[in-house]
């Protein structure tokens, strides 16, 4: 799992599931499995699960139909989860204050935006140092 120079090699998992709340669980479980493989502890994995659940649910609730496409990857020293789903033009994408506070507590960085007809999110966490 660790390269000879001590870094974790780049990995990527891509999922495409129906843009429906029932399928957010699959994204959460896949994120957890990959985080576990990379050495995150139980609390860090739970934080990632919470973040991915909140962000995925937010964009799915704004998506009229289509697919939720999620990429889970390692890049450099970061664990990154990115997702997107189609959104109706002019549909606002907002987080309530409590959800934003939770995300600020469990992510090193997150982003939620609408671009090119899609609702998109990014969640970053530093990879654990072994």
Tab-separated table of C-alpha atoms in Angstrom:
chain	number	residue	atom	x	y	z
A	1	UNK	CA	0.000	0.000	0.000
A	2	UNK	CA	2.886	2.414	0.679
A	3	UNK	CA	5.371	3.098	-2.080
A	4	UNK	CA	9.132	2.732	-1.404
A	5	UNK	CA	9.444	6.515	-0.974
A	6	UNK	CA	6.784	6.450	1.793
A	7	UNK	CA	3.969	7.957	-0.272
A	8	UNK	CA	0.650	6.293	-1.014
A	9	UNK	CA	0.263	5.574	-4.737
A	10	UNK	CA	-2.587	7.316	-6.543
A	11	UNK	CA	-5.813	5.333	-6.606
A	12	UNK	CA	-9.242	6.080	-8.012
A	13	UNK	CA	-12.683	4.514	-7.693
A	14	UNK	CA	-15.597	5.782	-9.790
A	15	UNK	CA	-19.259	5.135	-9.073
A	16	UNK	CA	-22.384	6.025	-10.993
A	17	UNK	CA	-25.656	5.429	-9.152
A	18	UNK	CA	-29.183	6.753	-9.674
A	19	UNK	CA	-29.543	10.280	-8.257
A	20	UNK	CA	-31.773	9.074	-5.448
A	21	UNK	CA	-31.316	9.176	-1.683
A	22	UNK	CA	-31.612	5.381	-1.516
A	23	UNK	CA	-28.276	5.068	-3.360
A	24	UNK	CA	-26.287	7.522	-1.225
A	25	UNK	CA	-25.610	4.582	1.112
A	26	UNK	CA	-23.548	2.878	-1.605
A	27	UNK	CA	-21.391	5.992	-1.945
A	28	UNK	CA	-20.962	6.189	1.836
A	29	UNK	CA	-19.978	2.517	2.122
A	30	UNK	CA	-17.513	2.698	-0.765
A	31	UNK	CA	-15.908	5.814	0.706
A	32	UNK	CA	-15.610	4.060	4.079
A	33	UNK	CA	-14.052	0.954	2.553
A	34	UNK	CA	-11.431	2.927	0.653
A	35	UNK	CA	-10.644	5.121	3.680
A	36	UNK	CA	-10.202	2.026	5.830
A	37	UNK	CA	-7.834	0.515	3.280
A	38	UNK	CA	-5.756	3.695	3.385
A	39	UNK	CA	-5.320	3.617	7.163
A	40	UNK	CA	-7.877	6.131	8.416
A	41	UNK	CA	-8.955	5.362	11.980
A	42	UNK	CA	-12.558	4.644	12.989
A	43	UNK	CA	-13.324	8.266	13.953
A	44	UNK	CA	-11.865	9.642	10.718
A	45	UNK	CA	-13.860	7.119	8.680
A	46	UNK	CA	-17.049	8.124	10.487
A	47	UNK	CA	-16.279	11.796	9.760
A	48	UNK	CA	-15.837	10.977	6.067
A	49	UNK	CA	-19.112	9.033	6.072
A	50	UNK	CA	-20.927	12.024	7.570
A	51	UNK	CA	-19.397	14.448	5.066
A	52	UNK	CA	-20.114	12.260	2.032
A	53	UNK	CA	-23.658	11.610	3.224
A	54	UNK	CA	-24.403	15.325	3.712
A	55	UNK	CA	-22.829	16.439	0.440
A	56	UNK	CA	-24.268	13.608	-1.671
A	57	UNK	CA	-27.741	14.024	-0.162
A	58	UNK	CA	-27.663	17.770	-0.792
A	59	UNK	CA	-26.969	17.423	-4.497
A	60	UNK	CA	-29.287	14.427	-4.956
A	61	UNK	CA	-32.158	16.358	-3.385
A	62	UNK	CA	-31.573	19.058	-6.033
A	63	UNK	CA	-31.290	16.610	-8.933
A	64	UNK	CA	-34.527	15.982	-10.822
A	65	UNK	CA	-33.227	12.669	-12.200
A	66	UNK	CA	-30.142	11.187	-13.754
A	67	UNK	CA	-27.038	9.824	-12.110
A	68	UNK	CA	-24.929	10.730	-9.135
A	69	UNK	CA	-21.361	10.248	-10.334
A	70	UNK	CA	-18.732	10.026	-7.600
A	71	UNK	CA	-14.963	9.753	-7.827
A	72	UNK	CA	-13.008	8.717	-4.739
A	73	UNK	CA	-9.277	9.186	-5.143
A	74	UNK	CA	-5.926	9.734	-3.535
A	75	UNK	CA	-3.790	12.509	-4.904
A	76	UNK	CA	-0.510	13.469	-3.293
A	77	UNK	CA	-1.268	13.714	0.405
A	78	UNK	CA	-5.075	14.013	0.091
A	79	UNK	CA	-8.084	11.709	0.065
A	80	UNK	CA	-10.644	13.290	-2.244
A	81	UNK	CA	-14.320	12.532	-2.825
A	82	UNK	CA	-15.971	14.383	-5.724
A	83	UNK	CA	-19.561	14.055	-6.833
A	84	UNK	CA	-21.928	15.516	-9.358
A	85	UNK	CA	-25.529	15.174	-10.502
A	86	UNK	CA	-27.622	17.112	-13.028
A	87	UNK	CA	-29.548	20.080	-11.682
A	88	UNK	CA	-32.302	22.243	-13.091
A	89	UNK	CA	-31.133	25.659	-14.273
A	90	UNK	CA	-31.559	28.313	-11.628
A	91	UNK	CA	-32.043	25.811	-8.803
A	92	UNK	CA	-30.181	27.087	-5.719
A	93	UNK	CA	-27.841	24.740	-3.918
A	94	UNK	CA	-27.686	25.652	-0.258
A	95	UNK	CA	-26.571	24.164	3.031
A	96	UNK	CA	-28.202	25.115	6.293
A	97	UNK	CA	-25.946	26.591	8.968
A	98	UNK	CA	-25.758	23.393	11.053
A	99	UNK	CA	-24.756	21.252	8.054
A	100	UNK	CA	-22.066	23.785	7.076
A	101	UNK	CA	-20.685	23.695	10.637
A	102	UNK	CA	-20.629	19.889	10.598
A	103	UNK	CA	-18.820	19.833	7.256
A	104	UNK	CA	-16.274	22.378	8.479
A	105	UNK	CA	-15.605	20.114	11.474
A	106	UNK	CA	-15.258	16.813	9.562
A	107	UNK	CA	-13.543	17.899	6.311
A	108	UNK	CA	-10.204	19.557	5.817
A	109	UNK	CA	-11.864	21.339	2.907
A	110	UNK	CA	-15.168	21.032	1.087
A	111	UNK	CA	-16.857	22.762	-1.807
A	112	UNK	CA	-20.423	22.734	-3.078
A	113	UNK	CA	-21.332	24.520	-6.311
A	114	UNK	CA	-23.419	24.514	-9.464
A	115	UNK	CA	-21.545	24.560	-12.781
A	116	UNK	CA	-22.403	23.504	-16.328
A	117	UNK	CA	-25.863	22.188	-15.442
A	118	UNK	CA	-24.617	20.019	-12.580
A	119	UNK	CA	-24.521	20.235	-8.815
A	120	UNK	CA	-20.995	19.347	-7.696
A	121	UNK	CA	-19.206	18.686	-4.436
A	122	UNK	CA	-15.639	18.076	-3.340
A	123	UNK	CA	-14.546	16.773	0.064
A	124	UNK	CA	-10.845	16.644	0.989
A	125	UNK	CA	-9.121	14.981	3.948
A	126	UNK	CA	-5.393	14.634	4.519
A	127	UNK	CA	-4.200	11.060	4.214
A	128	UNK	CA	-3.126	9.549	7.531
A	129	UNK	CA	0.582	9.489	8.237
A	130	UNK	CA	1.834	6.098	9.302
